[in-house]
One Martini backbone bead per residue (centre of mass of N, CA, C, O) as a GRO file, in nm:
protein
  151
    1UNK     BB    1   0.496  -0.008  -4.298
    2UNK     BB    2   0.730   0.200  -4.250
    3UNK     BB    3   0.889   0.383  -4.037
    4UNK     BB    4   0.786   0.733  -4.014
    5UNK     BB    5   0.836   1.037  -3.859
    6UNK     BB    6   0.630   1.189  -4.085
    7UNK     BB    7   0.420   0.973  -3.974
    8UNK     BB    8   0.068   0.882  -3.911
    9UNK     BB    9  -0.110   0.602  -3.796
   10UNK     BB   10  -0.455   0.484  -3.842
   11UNK     BB   11  -0.634   0.229  -3.741
   12UNK     BB   12  -0.921   0.039  -3.899
   13UNK     BB   13  -1.009  -0.241  -3.743
   14UNK     BB   14  -1.267  -0.157  -3.592
   15UNK     BB   15  -1.613  -0.150  -3.618
   16UNK     BB   16  -1.728  -0.335  -3.841
   17UNK     BB   17  -1.988  -0.364  -4.046
   18UNK     BB   18  -2.187  -0.654  -4.130
   19UNK     BB   19  -2.320  -0.747  -4.452
   20UNK     BB   20  -2.565  -0.927  -4.648
   21UNK     BB   21  -2.612  -0.926  -4.984
   22UNK     BB   22  -2.806  -1.027  -5.260
   23UNK     BB   23  -2.636  -0.814  -5.439
   24UNK     BB   24  -2.481  -0.619  -5.658
   25UNK     BB   25  -2.415  -0.298  -5.675
   26UNK     BB   26  -2.424  -0.022  -5.898
   27UNK     BB   27  -2.423   0.191  -5.657
   28UNK     BB   28  -2.461   0.389  -5.385
   29UNK     BB   29  -2.768   0.397  -5.389
   30UNK     BB   30  -2.808   0.086  -5.401
   31UNK     BB   31  -2.645   0.027  -5.149
   32UNK     BB   32  -2.823   0.180  -4.947
   33UNK     BB   33  -3.079   0.016  -5.003
   34UNK     BB   34  -2.968  -0.264  -4.935
   35UNK     BB   35  -2.861  -0.201  -4.645
   36UNK     BB   36  -3.150  -0.107  -4.537
   37UNK     BB   37  -3.283  -0.413  -4.592
   38UNK     BB   38  -3.058  -0.520  -4.395
   39UNK     BB   39  -2.903  -0.674  -4.152
   40UNK     BB   40  -2.674  -0.688  -3.921
   41UNK     BB   41  -2.461  -0.947  -3.851
   42UNK     BB   42  -2.210  -0.768  -3.745
   43UNK     BB   43  -1.895  -0.733  -3.584
   44UNK     BB   44  -1.561  -0.648  -3.699
   45UNK     BB   45  -1.221  -0.729  -3.706
   46UNK     BB   46  -0.911  -0.640  -3.839
   47UNK     BB   47  -0.840  -0.917  -3.860
   48UNK     BB   48  -1.049  -1.218  -3.919
   49UNK     BB   49  -1.071  -1.548  -3.805
   50UNK     BB   50  -1.359  -1.577  -3.846
   51UNK     BB   51  -1.600  -1.698  -4.011
   52UNK     BB   52  -1.844  -1.631  -4.238
   53UNK     BB   53  -2.186  -1.634  -4.246
   54UNK     BB   54  -2.315  -1.778  -4.566
   55UNK     BB   55  -2.614  -1.923  -4.560
   56UNK     BB   56  -2.785  -1.786  -4.786
   57UNK     BB   57  -2.534  -1.791  -5.004
   58UNK     BB   58  -2.266  -1.823  -5.218
   59UNK     BB   59  -2.329  -1.518  -5.360
   60UNK     BB   60  -2.277  -1.339  -5.140
   61UNK     BB   61  -2.255  -1.008  -5.046
   62UNK     BB   62  -2.020  -0.800  -4.891
   63UNK     BB   63  -2.053  -0.551  -4.623
   64UNK     BB   64  -1.834  -0.296  -4.521
   65UNK     BB   65  -1.855  -0.067  -4.238
   66UNK     BB   66  -1.687   0.254  -4.162
   67UNK     BB   67  -1.670   0.479  -3.903
   68UNK     BB   68  -1.524   0.818  -3.886
   69UNK     BB   69  -1.332   1.068  -3.770
   70UNK     BB   70  -1.169   1.337  -3.775
   71UNK     BB   71  -0.866   1.405  -3.707
   72UNK     BB   72  -0.759   1.619  -3.454
   73UNK     BB   73  -0.442   1.649  -3.574
   74UNK     BB   74  -0.549   1.787  -3.835
   75UNK     BB   75  -0.449   2.001  -4.064
   76UNK     BB   76  -0.488   2.222  -4.288
   77UNK     BB   77  -0.373   2.053  -4.582
   78UNK     BB   78  -0.301   1.789  -4.471
   79UNK     BB   79  -0.193   1.493  -4.556
   80UNK     BB   80  -0.423   1.218  -4.648
   81UNK     BB   81  -0.436   0.853  -4.641
   82UNK     BB   82  -0.579   0.572  -4.779
   83UNK     BB   83  -0.486   0.241  -4.661
   84UNK     BB   84  -0.510  -0.068  -4.851
   85UNK     BB   85  -0.469  -0.412  -4.777
   86UNK     BB   86  -0.586  -0.684  -4.978
   87UNK     BB   87  -0.767  -0.576  -5.198
   88UNK     BB   88  -0.963  -0.666  -5.429
   89UNK     BB   89  -1.020  -0.578  -5.760
   90UNK     BB   90  -1.349  -0.652  -5.730
   91UNK     BB   91  -1.395  -0.431  -5.553
   92UNK     BB   92  -1.583  -0.191  -5.369
   93UNK     BB   93  -1.540   0.170  -5.311
   94UNK     BB   94  -1.661   0.397  -5.053
   95UNK     BB   95  -1.634   0.756  -4.988
   96UNK     BB   96  -1.874   0.940  -4.891
   97UNK     BB   97  -2.030   0.813  -5.167
   98UNK     BB   98  -1.768   0.774  -5.329
   99UNK     BB   99  -1.614   0.640  -5.581
  100UNK     BB  100  -1.328   0.425  -5.576
  101UNK     BB  101  -1.024   0.321  -5.668
  102UNK     BB  102  -0.889   0.006  -5.723
  103UNK     BB  103  -0.640  -0.187  -5.714
  104UNK     BB  104  -0.472  -0.438  -5.756
  105UNK     BB  105  -0.450  -0.751  -5.680
  106UNK     BB  106  -0.369  -0.744  -5.352
  107UNK     BB  107  -0.292  -0.466  -5.325
  108UNK     BB  108  -0.212  -0.143  -5.269
  109UNK     BB  109  -0.433   0.111  -5.162
  110UNK     BB  110  -0.404   0.463  -5.252
  111UNK     BB  111  -0.591   0.744  -5.102
  112UNK     BB  112  -0.652   1.059  -5.137
  113UNK     BB  113  -0.878   1.240  -4.883
  114UNK     BB  114  -0.871   1.542  -4.798
  115UNK     BB  115  -1.115   1.664  -4.979
  116UNK     BB  116  -1.331   1.435  -4.852
  117UNK     BB  117  -1.301   1.508  -4.569
  118UNK     BB  118  -1.484   1.487  -4.275
  119UNK     BB  119  -1.604   1.482  -3.965
  120UNK     BB  120  -1.789   1.250  -4.089
  121UNK     BB  121  -1.723   0.910  -4.186
  122UNK     BB  122  -1.749   0.673  -4.475
  123UNK     BB  123  -1.675   0.322  -4.528
  124UNK     BB  124  -1.717   0.113  -4.819
  125UNK     BB  125  -1.707  -0.247  -4.866
  126UNK     BB  126  -1.729  -0.457  -5.153
  127UNK     BB  127  -1.764  -0.820  -5.151
  128UNK     BB  128  -1.716  -1.166  -5.277
  129UNK     BB  129  -1.521  -1.218  -5.030
  130UNK     BB  130  -1.364  -1.316  -4.707
  131UNK     BB  131  -1.050  -1.281  -4.735
  132UNK     BB  132  -1.008  -0.985  -4.635
  133UNK     BB  133  -1.084  -1.039  -4.336
  134UNK     BB  134  -0.813  -1.219  -4.278
  135UNK     BB  135  -0.582  -0.993  -4.426
  136UNK     BB  136  -0.670  -0.713  -4.400
  137UNK     BB  137  -0.604  -0.347  -4.419
  138UNK     BB  138  -0.677  -0.028  -4.249
  139UNK     BB  139  -0.557   0.317  -4.302
  140UNK     BB  140  -0.439   0.616  -4.185
  141UNK     BB  141  -0.220   0.867  -4.338
  142UNK     BB  142  -0.022   1.112  -4.186
  143UNK     BB  143   0.147   1.394  -4.299
  144UNK     BB  144   0.367   1.596  -4.215
  145UNK     BB  145   0.459   1.896  -4.231
  146UNK     BB  146   0.699   1.881  -4.495
  147UNK     BB  147   0.651   1.599  -4.560
  148UNK     BB  148   0.677   1.268  -4.690
  149UNK     BB  149   0.541   1.001  -4.856
  150UNK     BB  150   0.643   0.632  -4.847
  151UNK     BB  151   0.384   0.422  -4.861
   0.00000   0.00000   0.00000
């Protein structure tokens, strides 16, 4: 993302909970049930240089969960976008329990989240591969009042 004086980016690099799920969830309800039935493997920061221990099976599904609070400097109605780079097209993304559309393969996914943003938020990424862990990035982009987003 190019530096834009009308934007403020908040990186969501750290404190991702990592779980290995036994199979792909059908929806957020089944994701919650699966996640509740397995232990957290650990916490990772993105990007993550260490390989993920997938000793349970080759087809293990990875769940990354990141919780974050509403940015304190966000004014009512101020545009805020979730920007994810390197997310595979076959990933599933849930924001506060709602399924969100993922962009093209390893492209940048931009999701306006202002109307869904709560005081306490949860982002779930369901992945078939650990490649995103090594190269992906996630951030919130806040556009200043009167400014326009160019990212």
